PDB file of C-alpha atoms in Angstrom:
ATOM      1  CA  ASP A   1      -8.665-179.713-142.485  1.00  0.00           C
ATOM      2  CA  GLN A   2      -8.803-178.921-146.182  1.00  0.00           C
ATOM      3  CA  GLN A   3      -5.574-177.350-147.353  1.00  0.00           C
ATOM      4  CA  VAL A   4      -7.157-175.942-150.507  1.00  0.00           C
ATOM      5  CA  LYS A   5     -10.652-174.485-150.492  1.00  0.00           C
ATOM      6  CA  GLN A   6     -12.852-173.559-153.395  1.00  0.00           C
ATOM      7  CA  ASN A   7     -15.883-172.215-151.594  1.00  0.00           C
ATOM      8  CA  SER A   8     -18.131-171.778-154.612  1.00  0.00           C
ATOM      9  CA  PRO A   9     -19.328-175.147-155.939  1.00  0.00           C
ATOM     10  CA  SER A  10     -20.806-173.499-159.004  1.00  0.00           C
ATOM     11  CA  LEU A  11     -20.804-170.276-161.003  1.00  0.00           C
ATOM     12  CA  SER A  12     -22.972-169.136-163.879  1.00  0.00           C
ATOM     13  CA  VAL A  13     -21.831-166.371-166.247  1.00  0.00           C
ATOM     14  CA  GLN A  14     -23.167-164.822-169.424  1.00  0.00           C
ATOM     15  CA  GLU A  15     -21.142-165.348-172.586  1.00  0.00           C
ATOM     16  CA  GLY A  16     -18.749-162.455-173.163  1.00  0.00           C
ATOM     17  CA  ARG A  17     -18.611-161.445-169.486  1.00  0.00           C
ATOM     18  CA  ILE A  18     -15.822-162.115-167.006  1.00  0.00           C
ATOM     19  CA  SER A  19     -15.679-165.341-164.972  1.00  0.00           C
ATOM     20  CA  ILE A  20     -13.829-165.156-161.652  1.00  0.00           C
ATOM     21  CA  LEU A  21     -13.034-168.375-159.817  1.00  0.00           C
ATOM     22  CA  ASN A  22     -11.527-168.227-156.338  1.00  0.00           C
ATOM     23  CA  CYS A  23      -9.292-170.467-154.266  1.00  0.00           C
ATOM     24  CA  ASP A  24      -7.930-170.170-150.716  1.00  0.00           C
ATOM     25  CA  TYR A  25      -5.105-172.191-149.204  1.00  0.00           C
ATOM     26  CA  THR A  26      -3.897-172.641-145.664  1.00  0.00           C
ATOM     27  CA  ASN A  27      -0.187-173.427-145.856  1.00  0.00           C
ATOM     28  CA  SER A  28       2.241-170.581-146.523  1.00  0.00           C
ATOM     29  CA  MET A  29       4.842-173.158-147.626  1.00  0.00           C
ATOM     30  CA  PHE A  30       2.966-173.725-150.876  1.00  0.00           C
ATOM     31  CA  ASP A  31       4.992-172.130-153.649  1.00  0.00           C
ATOM     32  CA  TYR A  32       3.414-173.206-156.913  1.00  0.00           C
ATOM     33  CA  PHE A  33      -0.236-172.824-157.851  1.00  0.00           C
ATOM     34  CA  LEU A  34      -2.118-174.266-160.805  1.00  0.00           C
ATOM     35  CA  TRP A  35      -5.564-174.312-162.353  1.00  0.00           C
ATOM     36  CA  TYR A  36      -6.912-177.398-164.096  1.00  0.00           C
ATOM     37  CA  LYS A  37     -10.042-177.699-166.185  1.00  0.00           C
ATOM     38  CA  LYS A  38     -12.131-180.856-166.393  1.00  0.00           C
ATOM     39  CA  TYR A  39     -14.810-181.864-168.861  1.00  0.00           C
ATOM     40  CA  PRO A  40     -17.127-184.806-168.102  1.00  0.00           C
ATOM     41  CA  ALA A  41     -15.573-188.256-168.682  1.00  0.00           C
ATOM     42  CA  GLU A  42     -12.140-186.733-169.239  1.00  0.00           C
ATOM     43  CA  GLY A  43      -9.163-186.241-166.973  1.00  0.00           C
ATOM     44  CA  PRO A  44      -8.227-182.767-165.721  1.00  0.00           C
ATOM     45  CA  THR A  45      -6.138-180.732-168.158  1.00  0.00           C
ATOM     46  CA  PHE A  46      -3.632-178.091-167.168  1.00  0.00           C
ATOM     47  CA  LEU A  47      -4.756-174.520-167.795  1.00  0.00           C
ATOM     48  CA  ILE A  48      -2.391-172.008-166.201  1.00  0.00           C
ATOM     49  CA  SER A  49       0.019-171.735-163.275  1.00  0.00           C
ATOM     50  CA  ILE A  50       1.854-169.197-161.151  1.00  0.00           C
ATOM     51  CA  SER A  51       4.836-169.419-158.840  1.00  0.00           C
ATOM     52  CA  SER A  52       4.960-167.693-155.475  1.00  0.00           C
ATOM     53  CA  ILE A  53       7.472-165.116-156.717  1.00  0.00           C
ATOM     54  CA  LYS A  54       4.835-163.588-158.996  1.00  0.00           C
ATOM     55  CA  ASP A  55       1.444-162.041-158.355  1.00  0.00           C
ATOM     56  CA  LYS A  56      -0.006-162.328-161.850  1.00  0.00           C
ATOM     57  CA  ASN A  57       0.317-164.575-164.868  1.00  0.00           C
ATOM     58  CA  GLU A  58      -1.601-164.096-168.081  1.00  0.00           C
ATOM     59  CA  ASP A  59      -2.201-166.452-171.006  1.00  0.00           C
ATOM     60  CA  GLY A  60      -4.659-165.231-173.587  1.00  0.00           C
ATOM     61  CA  ARG A  61      -8.126-165.008-172.034  1.00  0.00           C
ATOM     62  CA  PHE A  62      -6.907-166.551-168.778  1.00  0.00           C
ATOM     63  CA  THR A  63      -5.206-164.655-165.943  1.00  0.00           C
ATOM     64  CA  VAL A  64      -4.254-166.018-162.542  1.00  0.00           C
ATOM     65  CA  PHE A  65      -3.745-163.647-159.613  1.00  0.00           C
ATOM     66  CA  LEU A  66      -1.919-164.613-156.426  1.00  0.00           C
ATOM     67  CA  ASN A  67      -2.262-162.765-153.111  1.00  0.00           C
ATOM     68  CA  LYS A  68       0.251-164.432-150.806  1.00  0.00           C
ATOM     69  CA  SER A  69      -0.587-162.398-147.735  1.00  0.00           C
ATOM     70  CA  ALA A  70      -4.226-163.442-148.020  1.00  0.00           C
ATOM     71  CA  LYS A  71      -3.318-166.982-149.193  1.00  0.00           C
ATOM     72  CA  HIS A  72      -5.723-166.494-152.044  1.00  0.00           C
ATOM     73  CA  LEU A  73      -5.609-167.019-155.763  1.00  0.00           C
ATOM     74  CA  SER A  74      -8.119-166.385-158.466  1.00  0.00           C
ATOM     75  CA  LEU A  75      -8.628-167.263-162.112  1.00  0.00           C
ATOM     76  CA  HIS A  76     -10.119-164.683-164.449  1.00  0.00           C
ATOM     77  CA  ILE A  77     -11.536-165.690-167.804  1.00  0.00           C
ATOM     78  CA  VAL A  78     -12.447-162.867-170.138  1.00  0.00           C
ATOM     79  CA  PRO A  79     -14.376-162.934-172.333  1.00  0.00           C
ATOM     80  CA  SER A  80     -16.094-166.138-171.212  1.00  0.00           C
ATOM     81  CA  GLN A  81     -17.174-168.548-173.934  1.00  0.00           C
ATOM     82  CA  PRO A  82     -19.650-171.469-173.841  1.00  0.00           C
ATOM     83  CA  GLY A  83     -16.718-173.878-174.393  1.00  0.00           C
ATOM     84  CA  ASP A  84     -15.296-172.730-171.054  1.00  0.00           C
ATOM     85  CA  SER A  85     -18.132-174.535-169.275  1.00  0.00           C
ATOM     86  CA  ALA A  86     -16.353-177.165-167.172  1.00  0.00           C
ATOM     87  CA  VAL A  87     -15.225-177.894-163.625  1.00  0.00           C
ATOM     88  CA  TYR A  88     -12.176-175.872-162.588  1.00  0.00           C
ATOM     89  CA  PHE A  89      -9.797-177.183-159.948  1.00  0.00           C
ATOM     90  CA  CYS A  90      -7.246-175.174-158.058  1.00  0.00           C
ATOM     91  CA  ALA A  91      -4.089-177.160-157.163  1.00  0.00           C
ATOM     92  CA  VAL A  92      -1.077-176.303-155.034  1.00  0.00           C
ATOM     93  CA  ARG A  93       2.370-177.694-154.346  1.00  0.00           C
ATOM     94  CA  ASN A  94       5.130-176.940-151.890  1.00  0.00           C
ATOM     95  CA  SER A  95       8.809-176.606-152.686  1.00  0.00           C
ATOM     96  CA  GLY A  96       9.571-180.293-152.127  1.00  0.00           C
ATOM     97  CA  ASN A  97       8.748-183.061-154.553  1.00  0.00           C
ATOM     98  CA  THR A  98       5.306-183.465-153.085  1.00  0.00           C
ATOM     99  CA  PRO A  99       2.260-184.268-155.190  1.00  0.00           C
ATOM    100  CA  LEU A 100      -0.325-181.660-156.068  1.00  0.00           C
ATOM    101  CA  VAL A 101      -3.135-181.014-153.603  1.00  0.00           C
ATOM    102  CA  PHE A 102      -6.451-180.190-155.263  1.00  0.00           C
ATOM    103  CA  GLY A 103      -9.493-178.214-154.209  1.00  0.00           C
ATOM    104  CA  LYS A 104     -13.038-179.557-154.606  1.00  0.00           C
ATOM    105  CA  GLY A 105     -13.605-177.652-157.823  1.00  0.00           C
ATOM    106  CA  THR A 106     -16.025-175.030-159.110  1.00  0.00           C
ATOM    107  CA  ARG A 107     -18.446-175.858-161.915  1.00  0.00           C
ATOM    108  CA  LEU A 108     -18.556-172.978-164.378  1.00  0.00           C
ATOM    109  CA  SER A 109     -21.500-172.630-166.722  1.00  0.00           C
ATOM    110  CA  VAL A 110     -21.204-170.030-169.488  1.00  0.00           C
ATOM    111  CA  ILE A 111     -24.610-169.209-170.880  1.00  0.00           C
ATOM    112  CA  ALA A 112     -24.952-168.125-174.499  1.00  0.00           C
TER     113      ALA A 112
ATOM    114  CA  GLY B   1       1.861-193.230-176.418  1.00  0.00           C
ATOM    115  CA  ALA B   2       0.551-189.740-177.047  1.00  0.00           C
ATOM    116  CA  GLY B   3      -1.300-189.501-173.758  1.00  0.00           C
ATOM    117  CA  VAL B   4      -1.910-191.303-170.488  1.00  0.00           C
ATOM    118  CA  SER B   5      -4.046-194.369-171.055  1.00  0.00           C
ATOM    119  CA  GLN B   6      -6.172-195.946-168.337  1.00  0.00           C
ATOM    120  CA  THR B   7      -7.974-199.247-168.614  1.00  0.00           C
ATOM    121  CA  PRO B   8     -10.685-200.208-168.143  1.00  0.00           C
ATOM    122  CA  SER B   9     -12.633-196.990-168.511  1.00  0.00           C
ATOM    123  CA  ASN B  10     -15.453-198.475-166.428  1.00  0.00           C
ATOM    124  CA  LYS B  11     -15.453-201.326-163.936  1.00  0.00           C
ATOM    125  CA  VAL B  12     -18.405-202.691-161.993  1.00  0.00           C
ATOM    126  CA  THR B  13     -17.560-205.213-159.309  1.00  0.00           C
ATOM    127  CA  GLU B  14     -19.280-206.878-156.402  1.00  0.00           C
ATOM    128  CA  LYS B  15     -18.467-205.993-152.832  1.00  0.00           C
ATOM    129  CA  GLY B  16     -15.628-208.122-151.559  1.00  0.00           C
ATOM    130  CA  LYS B  17     -14.028-208.758-154.933  1.00  0.00           C
ATOM    131  CA  TYR B  18     -10.508-207.869-156.052  1.00  0.00           C
ATOM    132  CA  VAL B  19      -9.879-205.344-158.849  1.00  0.00           C
ATOM    133  CA  GLU B  20      -6.893-204.118-160.809  1.00  0.00           C
ATOM    134  CA  LEU B  21      -6.759-200.775-162.581  1.00  0.00           C
ATOM    135  CA  ARG B  22      -4.066-200.131-165.159  1.00  0.00           C
ATOM    136  CA  CYS B  23      -2.251-196.954-166.146  1.00  0.00           C
ATOM    137  CA  ASP B  24       0.008-196.499-169.180  1.00  0.00           C
ATOM    138  CA  PRO B  25       1.906-193.221-168.745  1.00  0.00           C
ATOM    139  CA  ILE B  26       3.439-191.060-171.432  1.00  0.00           C
ATOM    140  CA  SER B  27       6.662-192.636-172.654  1.00  0.00           C
ATOM    141  CA  GLY B  28       9.660-191.179-170.849  1.00  0.00           C
ATOM    142  CA  HIS B  29       7.697-189.783-167.920  1.00  0.00           C
ATOM    143  CA  THR B  30       9.451-190.930-164.762  1.00  0.00           C
ATOM    144  CA  ALA B  31       6.849-189.691-162.287  1.00  0.00           C
ATOM    145  CA  LEU B  32       3.444-191.381-162.020  1.00  0.00           C
ATOM    146  CA  TYR B  33       0.577-190.478-159.704  1.00  0.00           C
ATOM    147  CA  TRP B  34      -2.681-192.113-158.696  1.00  0.00           C
ATOM    148  CA  TYR B  35      -5.571-189.979-157.487  1.00  0.00           C
ATOM    149  CA  ARG B  36      -9.159-190.819-156.561  1.00  0.00           C
ATOM    150  CA  GLN B  37     -12.073-188.522-157.244  1.00  0.00           C
ATOM    151  CA  SER B  38     -15.341-189.112-155.447  1.00  0.00           C
ATOM    152  CA  LEU B  39     -18.578-187.376-156.428  1.00  0.00           C
ATOM    153  CA  GLY B  40     -18.456-183.656-155.660  1.00  0.00           C
ATOM    154  CA  GLN B  41     -14.842-183.786-154.548  1.00  0.00           C
ATOM    155  CA  GLY B  42     -11.516-182.871-156.079  1.00  0.00           C
ATOM    156  CA  PRO B  43      -8.852-185.425-156.949  1.00  0.00           C
ATOM    157  CA  GLU B  44      -7.465-186.945-153.743  1.00  0.00           C
ATOM    158  CA  PHE B  45      -3.841-188.129-153.787  1.00  0.00           C
ATOM    159  CA  LEU B  46      -3.206-191.852-153.299  1.00  0.00           C
ATOM    160  CA  ILE B  47       0.369-192.724-154.305  1.00  0.00           C
ATOM    161  CA  TYR B  48       3.307-191.337-156.296  1.00  0.00           C
ATOM    162  CA  PHE B  49       6.016-193.305-158.090  1.00  0.00           C
ATOM    163  CA  GLN B  50       9.391-191.978-159.146  1.00  0.00           C
ATOM    164  CA  GLY B  51      10.696-194.646-161.485  1.00  0.00           C
ATOM    165  CA  THR B  52       9.903-198.083-160.085  1.00  0.00           C
ATOM    166  CA  GLY B  53       9.687-197.107-156.443  1.00  0.00           C
ATOM    167  CA  ALA B  54       6.808-195.610-154.496  1.00  0.00           C
ATOM    168  CA  ALA B  55       8.172-192.247-153.392  1.00  0.00           C
ATOM    169  CA  ASP B  56       5.078-191.366-151.387  1.00  0.00           C
ATOM    170  CA  ASP B  57       2.215-193.718-150.532  1.00  0.00           C
ATOM    171  CA  SER B  58       0.787-191.615-147.739  1.00  0.00           C
ATOM    172  CA  GLY B  59      -2.552-191.208-149.506  1.00  0.00           C
ATOM    173  CA  LEU B  60      -3.470-194.889-149.663  1.00  0.00           C
ATOM    174  CA  PRO B  61      -6.530-195.139-147.373  1.00  0.00           C
ATOM    175  CA  ASN B  62      -5.760-198.581-145.912  1.00  0.00           C
ATOM    176  CA  ASP B  63      -3.929-201.829-146.581  1.00  0.00           C
ATOM    177  CA  ARG B  64      -6.564-203.018-149.061  1.00  0.00           C
ATOM    178  CA  PHE B  65      -4.991-200.631-151.564  1.00  0.00           C
ATOM    179  CA  PHE B  66      -1.672-201.392-153.218  1.00  0.00           C
ATOM    180  CA  ALA B  67       0.074-200.186-156.369  1.00  0.00           C
ATOM    181  CA  VAL B  68       3.075-201.354-158.375  1.00  0.00           C
ATOM    182  CA  ARG B  69       5.202-200.059-161.210  1.00  0.00           C
ATOM    183  CA  PRO B  70       7.680-202.897-161.737  1.00  0.00           C
ATOM    184  CA  GLU B  71       9.475-201.608-164.833  1.00  0.00           C
ATOM    185  CA  GLY B  72       9.095-197.890-164.286  1.00  0.00           C
ATOM    186  CA  SER B  73       6.412-197.524-166.921  1.00  0.00           C
ATOM    187  CA  VAL B  74       2.967-199.168-166.601  1.00  0.00           C
ATOM    188  CA  SER B  75       1.409-199.051-163.144  1.00  0.00           C
ATOM    189  CA  THR B  76      -1.356-201.158-161.635  1.00  0.00           C
ATOM    190  CA  LEU B  77      -3.527-200.076-158.718  1.00  0.00           C
ATOM    191  CA  LYS B  78      -4.868-203.088-156.840  1.00  0.00           C
ATOM    192  CA  ILE B  79      -7.818-203.033-154.472  1.00  0.00           C
ATOM    193  CA  GLN B  80      -8.626-206.066-152.351  1.00  0.00           C
ATOM    194  CA  ARG B  81     -11.954-206.869-150.694  1.00  0.00           C
ATOM    195  CA  THR B  82     -13.657-203.917-152.368  1.00  0.00           C
ATOM    196  CA  GLU B  83     -16.218-201.923-150.423  1.00  0.00           C
ATOM    197  CA  ARG B  84     -19.044-199.711-151.666  1.00  0.00           C
ATOM    198  CA  GLY B  85     -17.126-196.689-150.387  1.00  0.00           C
ATOM    199  CA  ASP B  86     -14.343-197.449-152.887  1.00  0.00           C
ATOM    200  CA  SER B  87     -16.664-196.382-155.714  1.00  0.00           C
ATOM    201  CA  ALA B  88     -15.030-193.391-157.410  1.00  0.00           C
ATOM    202  CA  VAL B  89     -13.130-192.325-160.505  1.00  0.00           C
ATOM    203  CA  TYR B  90      -9.497-193.390-160.227  1.00  0.00           C
ATOM    204  CA  LEU B  91      -7.220-190.987-162.080  1.00  0.00           C
ATOM    205  CA  CYS B  92      -3.658-191.598-163.150  1.00  0.00           C
ATOM    206  CA  ALA B  93      -1.240-188.835-164.148  1.00  0.00           C
ATOM    207  CA  SER B  94       2.353-188.780-165.301  1.00  0.00           C
ATOM    208  CA  SER B  95       5.025-186.101-165.574  1.00  0.00           C
ATOM    209  CA  LEU B  96       8.618-185.843-166.758  1.00  0.00           C
ATOM    210  CA  GLY B  97       9.701-185.239-163.202  1.00  0.00           C
ATOM    211  CA  PRO B  98       8.149-184.323-159.851  1.00  0.00           C
ATOM    212  CA  LYS B  99       8.289-180.590-160.541  1.00  0.00           C
ATOM    213  CA  ASP B 100       6.837-180.797-164.051  1.00  0.00           C
ATOM    214  CA  GLY B 101       3.234-180.475-165.167  1.00  0.00           C
ATOM    215  CA  TYR B 102       0.936-183.477-164.866  1.00  0.00           C
ATOM    216  CA  THR B 103      -0.879-185.100-167.773  1.00  0.00           C
ATOM    217  CA  PHE B 104      -3.940-186.991-166.595  1.00  0.00           C
ATOM    218  CA  GLY B 105      -5.645-189.980-168.138  1.00  0.00           C
ATOM    219  CA  SER B 106      -9.430-190.101-168.536  1.00  0.00           C
ATOM    220  CA  GLY B 107      -9.783-192.215-165.439  1.00  0.00           C
ATOM    221  CA  THR B 108     -11.391-195.523-164.510  1.00  0.00           C
ATOM    222  CA  ARG B 109     -14.862-195.277-163.029  1.00  0.00           C
ATOM    223  CA  LEU B 110     -15.110-198.004-160.384  1.00  0.00           C
ATOM    224  CA  THR B 111     -18.530-198.971-159.079  1.00  0.00           C
ATOM    225  CA  VAL B 112     -18.783-201.452-156.236  1.00  0.00           C
ATOM    226  CA  VAL B 113     -22.274-202.947-155.891  1.00  0.00           C
TER     227      VAL B 113
END
């Protein structure tokens, strides 16, 4: 009964190309969506977020898209760089003061 | 401090022993969270403090797990009678408030042998 699903455990992309990471959620009450990035032996670090009133948020090379009707969000990284190689977690929160719920993560490898 | 500090970074303990994991949040952050990350999984929520009180402890797996934050700053996660299944990375995060972004520590890797 996972509330947040990242169905691709891993993704490999050539340097300079686009990386697309996907996330599906089950609860329409979720209203805030985040992406975190994690390097080995470090804690997750915040990357980008989007609220449910928007369908796109862009920050430099990173863009998050939200499709509320499909309960789907995606993270686009373009152009991908070797330093982007990490595990990416999707996280969601509802409108109350509830803690973030995380997906299982997708390991991105950017090949030079 | 500048970031969230967790100690120890690694802990190996024997099955059945008691362990304490410490988290020093960012100064001024009132919200503190404990998560557990097992191999191949995402962070799994354990407990959330707002100030000194546990606002939500619904993620604690059983009564062997307990956490405190007596002065609203440092928090300690306590695990009694450890089991091999408790082996994981225990992550702590803090935020200014419950709707603000989380800053995570580097975690404590607990191995129960």
